[in-house]
Amino acid sequence: MKTVYTCFSTDVIHAGHLNIINEAVKYGRVIVGALSDEASIRYNRFPTVPLEKRIELYKALAGVSEVVVQNDILYDGVIEKLHPDYVIHGDNWNKGPMLVIRSHVDSLLSRYGGRIIDVPYTYSPQVAKVDKQLRERQSMPEYRRKRLRQLIKMRPIVKIIEAHSGLTGLIAEKTVVEDNGLLDQFDGMWLSSLCDSTDRGKPDIELVDMTSRMRTLNDILEVTTKPIIIDGDTGGLTEHFVYNVRTLERMGAGAVIIEDKTGLKRNSLLGTEVAQSQDTIENFCAKIAAGKEAQLTDDFMIIARIESLILERGLDDALKRAYAFREAGADGLMIHSRKKEPTEIFQFCDSFRKQDQHTPLTVVPTSFNAVTEKELIEHGVNIVIYANQLMRAAVPAMQRTAEEILKNHRALEADSQLMPFKEIIRLIDEL
Ligand code: SPV
Ligand code: MG
C-alpha cells in the first residue's frame, strides 16, 4: 500500500480540504500533517483552535488514516520519517512565495522516487469565504490583543516594523520574502510617534495627541491582522494614561511602550542636543502601576522604556530603573541608545539577563543599525523594532518625484521611478 502525505494548517475544514483528501485516497493510505503553531505563524496563520483540537478535526475526516504533527514549514522532518510515495497539495503552491516550499519538497521526494500530486485549487465562493473569515478573524481584538505575548513565547525574536497609515500597515502585513529556502515576514507593527507625527507634518513632541494617534491606529487595525505595539510617548499624565490603556486594550493593541521622560518630550535620537528631562523612578513606577491596575484583560502589555543611555546617565542608572519598573508591574522593558555601535545595548542586556531571564526586552536599532537579529537573540533581546524605515523610504522618493516634475514641466520623466498607474489602482483589494 502506497502512502500519501498532505499538510493542513487550517482551523476549519472546507470543500478544498475535502477535495484533497478525496484525491489522496485514490493513491493510497492518507497521512495528514497538522502544522504546529510555530510553523503556522510563518504563513501568518495564527491558529485560533489549539493543536490537539486541530488533530482531532483532521482525524475525524473520512479517508484519513493517521495524523502527525509537522513542526516546520519545510517538509524535511516528516518526509525523512514517513517516506511518503506522494505529497499532495493544492496547486496554489505553484506560484508566489509558496513555490519555494514546493520546490524543496520536490527535491526531497526525487531522492527516492517520490512524487508531488498537484490538485487544482478549489475556487468557490464558500471556500473563499471560509479562507477570508479565518484570516480576518485574527483582526478581532480578542485574538489580536494576545498575539504579541504568544509570539514572544514562540519566536526567537519578534520582528516589528513601523506603520503609520493603512497603506504602510498593509505593507507590514503582506510583505513576504524567501530567505534561505524559508519564508520570512514581519510579526507585527510599531505605531511610531515620530512617523505618525511626520505623516501629519508635525514635530515629534506629543503634539499629535493620543486621540489622533488612535485614529491612525484604527486605520491600521481596519486593514491588517498582525499585532500592534503603540508608541505611547511619555504616557502623559497618569490620570490620562489609565484611560488610554483601556482604549488601546479595547481596540486590540498588544502593547503600549511608554518612556521615562517628563515635560516637553523630544525625540530620543536628538539626545542631549536638546533639553530633555527624565522622570523620577517613583513617578514613573506609579504611572506603570496605575496603567496595570486599569487593564481589564491579561493580554495587553505595558512596556517601560528606559532613556538613561540616551540621556547619558549610564548603565547603572538604566539597570536600576529596569528593576524598579519591572517591580512596578511593567510587562517588558525597552532599552534605547543613539550610539552607532550596539555595545551599551549589549552591556545592558547581558547584565539584566544575569538577574532576569524572563522579562521581555525590546530594542530599536535605528542608530546601531548594523546589529543583526542573530546578535540580538544572543544577548537575550525578544523584540526588535524597525521604527522609522518605511517613512524614511517614502520621503526621499516623494521629494525626487516632485523635483522631476518641476524640472521637466511634465510628469513623463518621473514615470520610470513610479509604480505603474494600472498597478496602483489595483493595489488595494475591494471586499
Ligand atoms: C519612535 O519611533 O517614535 C520612537 C523611537 O519613539 S525613536 O524615534 O528612536 O525615539
Ligand atoms: Mg516615539
XYZ file of C-alpha atoms and ligand atoms in Angstrom:
442
model
C 0.000 0.000 0.000
C 1.431 3.408 -1.006
C 1.371 6.331 1.392
C 0.127 9.817 0.570
C 1.015 12.821 2.729
C -0.630 16.207 2.948
C -0.184 19.041 5.413
C -3.022 21.170 6.817
C -2.727 24.388 8.762
C -6.416 25.183 8.912
C -8.843 25.590 11.831
C -11.883 24.872 9.648
C -12.355 22.163 7.028
C -13.876 23.335 3.757
C -14.559 21.807 0.324
C -10.946 22.424 -0.731
C -9.554 20.221 2.052
C -12.154 17.516 1.389
C -11.222 17.563 -2.272
C -7.540 16.987 -1.374
C -8.446 14.013 0.837
C -10.767 12.586 -1.836
C -7.934 12.743 -4.372
C -5.371 11.431 -1.888
C -7.290 8.212 -1.087
C -7.063 7.274 -4.761
C -3.283 6.913 -4.358
C -3.002 5.088 -1.034
C -3.085 5.425 2.723
C -3.544 9.054 3.722
C -1.435 10.695 6.414
C -2.257 14.293 7.317
C 0.319 16.554 8.910
C -1.055 19.100 11.365
C 1.191 22.134 11.085
C 2.403 23.251 14.524
C 1.534 26.706 15.882
C 5.156 27.837 15.499
C 5.205 26.829 11.843
C 1.699 28.177 11.083
C 2.684 31.692 12.087
C 5.381 31.682 9.405
C 2.405 31.778 6.988
C 0.751 34.493 9.071
C -1.861 31.935 10.018
C -2.315 32.210 13.709
C -4.310 29.213 14.898
C -7.434 30.080 16.844
C -8.020 26.410 17.688
C -5.393 24.518 19.788
C -3.207 21.937 18.033
C -4.841 18.996 19.841
C -8.258 20.110 18.587
C -6.931 20.527 15.044
C -5.522 16.995 15.206
C -8.954 15.678 16.282
C -10.600 17.629 13.477
C -8.315 16.103 10.840
C -8.541 12.582 12.332
C -12.315 12.669 12.060
C -12.187 13.148 8.269
C -13.275 10.113 6.245
C -10.286 8.690 4.389
C -7.610 9.914 6.838
C -5.604 7.013 8.330
C -3.219 8.922 10.558
C -2.427 12.454 11.731
C 1.112 13.528 12.631
C 2.459 16.912 13.714
C 4.585 18.811 11.203
C 6.849 21.134 13.168
C 8.339 23.120 10.333
C 7.011 24.730 7.171
C 9.675 22.772 5.325
C 8.834 19.086 4.951
C 12.302 17.607 5.721
C 11.386 16.075 9.086
C 8.138 14.405 8.007
C 9.492 13.210 4.676
C 12.526 11.666 6.342
C 10.325 9.912 8.880
C 7.387 8.849 6.719
C 8.982 8.445 3.284
C 5.617 9.069 1.580
C 5.249 7.909 -2.001
C 3.234 11.040 -2.724
C 2.834 14.517 -1.295
C -0.460 16.044 -2.321
C -1.237 19.784 -2.221
C -3.467 22.392 -3.840
C -1.796 23.756 -6.982
C -1.786 27.254 -5.451
C 1.752 26.455 -4.263
C 2.946 26.522 -7.876
C 3.339 30.292 -7.716
C 4.133 33.064 -5.263
C 6.132 32.650 -2.064
C 4.897 29.054 -1.506
C 6.728 27.904 -4.633
C 9.980 27.647 -2.666
C 8.325 25.166 -0.300
C 7.059 23.115 -3.243
C 10.494 23.073 -4.908
C 12.050 21.895 -1.670
C 9.509 19.074 -1.301
C 10.123 18.121 -4.925
C 13.878 17.809 -4.355
C 13.353 15.743 -1.171
C 10.956 13.340 -2.919
C 13.068 12.960 -6.046
C 15.879 11.432 -3.946
C 13.870 8.234 -3.555
C 11.394 8.395 -6.415
C 8.503 10.054 -4.541
C 6.192 12.412 -6.404
C 4.107 15.542 -5.871
C 0.439 15.499 -6.831
C -0.929 18.970 -7.528
C -4.689 19.156 -7.089
C -6.429 22.101 -8.784
C -7.135 24.634 -6.034
C -10.831 24.799 -5.183
C -12.036 28.297 -6.033
C -15.605 28.572 -4.819
C -17.451 31.366 -3.032
C -17.845 29.122 0.027
C -14.111 28.268 0.189
C -13.143 31.893 -0.407
C -15.479 32.937 2.408
C -14.067 30.438 4.920
C -10.485 31.388 3.979
C -11.239 35.062 4.370
C -13.042 34.562 7.675
C -10.137 32.519 9.016
C -7.668 35.223 8.032
C -9.766 38.142 9.183
C -10.865 36.597 12.458
C -7.313 37.331 13.572
C -8.037 41.042 13.321
C -10.677 40.835 16.048
C -9.443 42.456 19.272
C -9.710 39.284 21.376
C -7.298 37.438 19.058
C -5.012 40.286 18.058
C -4.500 41.654 21.579
C -2.927 38.461 22.946
C -0.883 37.653 19.886
C 2.181 39.671 20.910
C 2.547 37.720 24.155
C 2.097 34.470 22.214
C 4.718 35.479 19.662
C 7.270 36.344 22.357
C 6.967 32.747 23.568
C 7.078 31.235 20.094
C 9.629 33.238 18.126
C 13.378 33.526 18.744
C 12.872 37.270 18.198
C 9.667 39.138 17.357
C 10.250 41.381 14.335
C 8.254 44.580 14.241
C 8.167 47.250 11.535
C 6.688 50.717 11.743
C 3.354 51.534 10.193
C 1.800 54.991 10.191
C -1.221 54.522 7.879
C -3.475 51.892 6.384
C -1.100 51.584 3.417
C 2.067 51.090 5.474
C 0.068 48.685 7.645
C -0.685 46.641 4.528
C 2.995 46.597 3.595
C 3.877 45.367 7.095
C 1.091 42.796 6.886
C 1.759 41.407 3.426
C 5.466 41.635 2.670
C 6.892 38.107 2.461
C 10.338 37.137 1.235
C 12.093 33.901 0.552
C 15.114 33.577 2.782
C 17.367 30.522 2.580
C 14.548 28.318 1.354
C 12.188 29.618 4.043
C 9.530 32.289 4.060
C 10.052 35.312 6.234
C 7.811 38.188 7.228
C 7.296 40.739 9.979
C 5.473 39.616 13.094
C 3.795 42.912 13.860
C 3.710 46.695 13.647
C 5.001 49.703 15.590
C 2.906 52.817 15.577
C 5.782 55.250 15.938
C 5.169 58.713 17.374
C 7.891 60.055 15.090
C 6.357 58.645 11.902
C 2.744 59.350 12.875
C 3.719 62.967 13.630
C 5.847 63.282 10.477
C 2.995 61.978 8.349
C 0.879 64.823 9.679
C 3.669 67.358 9.096
C 4.085 67.884 12.836
C 7.134 67.573 15.134
C 7.525 64.546 17.427
C 6.726 66.388 20.678
C 3.442 64.784 21.775
C 1.658 67.500 19.801
C -0.169 64.777 17.885
C -2.110 63.640 20.909
C -3.385 60.171 21.825
C -6.821 60.790 20.365
C -5.257 61.494 16.959
C -2.831 58.586 17.337
C -5.828 56.327 17.927
C -7.276 57.447 14.602
C -4.121 56.244 12.877
C -4.257 53.070 14.936
C -7.817 52.489 13.799
C -6.840 52.977 10.134
C -4.198 50.274 10.542
C -6.469 47.941 12.523
C -9.103 48.140 9.786
C -6.898 46.553 7.127
C -4.450 44.285 8.999
C -4.396 41.319 11.367
C -0.898 41.418 12.888
C -0.281 42.627 16.435
C 0.456 46.285 17.102
C 2.725 47.969 19.604
C 1.838 51.600 20.079
C 4.463 54.178 20.934
C 2.788 55.897 23.888
C 5.448 58.656 24.210
C 5.695 59.553 27.934
C 2.228 58.174 28.627
C 1.225 61.754 29.545
C -0.477 62.427 32.848
C -1.122 59.266 34.838
C -4.771 60.342 35.109
C -4.961 60.316 31.293
C -2.771 57.239 30.776
C -5.240 54.952 32.538
C -7.990 55.908 30.088
C -5.676 55.396 27.143
C -4.688 51.933 28.367
C -8.364 50.937 28.433
C -8.991 52.311 24.947
C -5.913 50.704 23.399
C -6.762 47.427 25.045
C -10.345 47.567 23.795
C -9.151 48.373 20.267
C -6.928 45.294 20.253
C -3.410 46.750 20.529
C -0.936 44.256 22.004
C 1.234 46.691 23.915
C 1.984 50.301 24.661
C 5.546 51.439 25.261
C 5.948 54.489 27.479
C 9.251 56.274 28.044
C 10.532 57.573 31.369
C 10.663 61.215 30.323
C 8.668 64.155 31.559
C 7.816 67.665 30.402
C 8.094 68.549 26.718
C 9.066 65.273 25.058
C 11.679 65.466 22.320
C 12.705 62.591 20.083
C 15.263 60.346 21.774
C 17.665 60.428 18.858
C 18.190 64.163 19.493
C 19.725 63.029 22.788
C 21.414 65.783 24.806
C 21.377 68.245 21.859
C 18.021 69.445 23.231
C 16.682 69.847 26.755
C 15.017 66.582 27.831
C 14.192 65.574 31.363
C 13.926 62.072 32.724
C 11.090 61.245 35.088
C 11.869 60.112 38.645
C 11.770 56.399 39.279
C 8.917 56.904 41.795
C 6.700 58.872 39.418
C 7.243 56.557 36.509
C 6.649 53.454 38.643
C 3.364 54.980 39.815
C 2.334 55.557 36.186
C 3.146 51.953 35.240
C 1.286 50.614 38.276
C -1.784 52.754 37.539
C -1.816 51.532 33.938
C -1.628 47.898 35.016
C -4.401 48.482 37.522
C -6.615 49.955 34.793
C -6.228 46.989 32.445
C -9.187 44.665 32.055
C -7.506 41.700 30.360
C -4.294 39.772 30.984
C -3.342 40.120 27.322
C -2.281 43.731 26.952
C 1.318 44.656 27.795
C 2.732 47.854 29.242
C 6.389 48.089 28.296
C 8.590 50.593 30.120
C 11.194 52.386 28.038
C 14.405 53.450 29.718
C 16.056 56.629 28.460
C 19.157 56.599 30.709
C 21.588 55.739 27.893
C 20.008 58.328 25.571
C 20.457 60.991 28.261
C 23.984 59.771 29.181
C 23.084 58.787 32.728
C 24.962 55.498 32.479
C 24.384 51.780 32.616
C 23.864 51.589 36.385
C 21.014 54.084 36.219
C 19.473 52.142 33.317
C 19.645 48.868 35.259
C 18.303 50.424 38.450
C 15.322 51.701 36.523
C 14.848 48.367 34.763
C 14.438 46.504 38.060
C 12.235 49.213 39.557
C 9.934 49.375 36.513
C 9.644 45.595 36.458
C 8.715 45.611 40.155
C 6.077 48.267 39.450
C 4.403 45.803 37.066
C 5.910 46.522 33.638
C 5.366 43.527 31.341
C 8.536 44.253 29.437
C 11.348 46.778 29.061
C 12.722 48.731 26.166
C 16.293 49.974 26.299
C 17.202 52.699 23.838
C 20.533 54.026 22.590
C 21.690 56.514 19.961
C 25.208 55.114 19.685
C 26.387 53.795 16.326
C 27.661 50.612 17.980
C 25.412 48.278 19.994
C 27.994 47.923 22.818
C 25.982 49.681 25.529
C 22.804 47.850 24.481
C 24.623 44.514 24.777
C 26.061 45.537 28.173
C 22.594 46.384 29.428
C 21.028 43.179 28.097
C 23.819 40.934 29.400
C 23.700 42.463 32.901
C 19.920 42.363 33.012
C 19.739 38.776 31.785
C 22.086 37.668 34.597
C 19.356 38.706 37.044
C 16.239 38.115 34.985
C 15.838 35.565 32.198
C 12.164 36.198 31.531
C 11.093 39.838 31.330
C 10.888 40.598 27.587
C 13.463 43.082 26.282
C 12.863 45.359 23.293
C 15.378 47.351 21.254
C 15.121 49.867 18.408
C 18.261 49.664 16.261
C 17.879 52.900 14.278
C 21.305 54.220 15.155
C 23.123 50.917 15.777
C 21.670 49.535 12.562
C 24.485 47.130 11.701
C 23.402 44.852 14.521
C 21.842 41.609 13.303
C 18.785 39.837 14.639
C 21.032 36.854 15.453
C 23.263 39.011 17.665
C 20.239 40.484 19.418
C 18.915 36.977 20.130
C 22.310 36.012 21.564
C 22.078 38.930 24.001
C 18.574 37.996 25.150
C 16.506 40.515 23.171
C 12.896 39.438 22.493
C 11.519 42.211 20.288
C 13.283 44.231 17.599
C 11.523 47.302 16.247
C 12.459 48.787 12.859
C 10.945 52.068 13.927
C 11.004 54.507 11.005
C 12.371 52.884 7.842
C 9.160 52.914 5.758
C 8.670 56.623 6.361
C 12.328 57.330 5.592
C 11.995 55.371 2.355
C 8.928 57.309 1.259
C 10.105 60.885 1.895
C 13.118 60.969 -0.488
C 11.122 59.112 -3.169
C 8.345 61.721 -2.999
C 10.832 64.623 -2.951
C 12.661 63.269 -6.036
C 9.413 62.884 -7.924
C 8.233 66.406 -7.059
C 11.588 67.791 -8.289
C 11.462 65.804 -11.547
C 8.025 67.168 -12.409
C 9.084 70.737 -11.615
C 12.287 70.495 -13.657
C 10.660 68.957 -16.696
C 7.343 70.823 -16.675
C 5.645 67.464 -17.198
C 5.340 64.057 -15.500
C 6.902 61.804 -18.168
C 10.469 61.838 -16.792
C 9.358 60.944 -13.285
C 7.349 57.990 -14.517
C 10.142 55.409 -14.696
C 10.531 55.628 -10.898
C 6.828 55.215 -10.245
C 4.518 52.296 -9.727
C 2.515 51.848 -12.943
C -0.862 53.517 -12.744
C -2.645 50.236 -13.523
C -0.962 48.646 -10.528
C -1.782 51.385 -8.041
C -5.481 51.281 -8.857
C -5.500 47.550 -8.236
C -3.170 47.615 -5.228
C -5.976 47.653 -2.716
C -8.444 44.790 -2.994
C -12.146 45.512 -2.828
C -14.195 43.498 -0.383
C 9.519 56.486 17.529
O 9.601 55.745 16.541
O 8.748 57.445 17.592
C 10.351 56.224 18.709
C 11.678 55.607 18.533
O 9.955 56.607 19.782
S 12.821 56.882 18.390
O 12.461 57.697 17.247
O 14.141 56.272 18.210
O 12.785 57.665 19.628
Mg 8.389 57.973 19.696
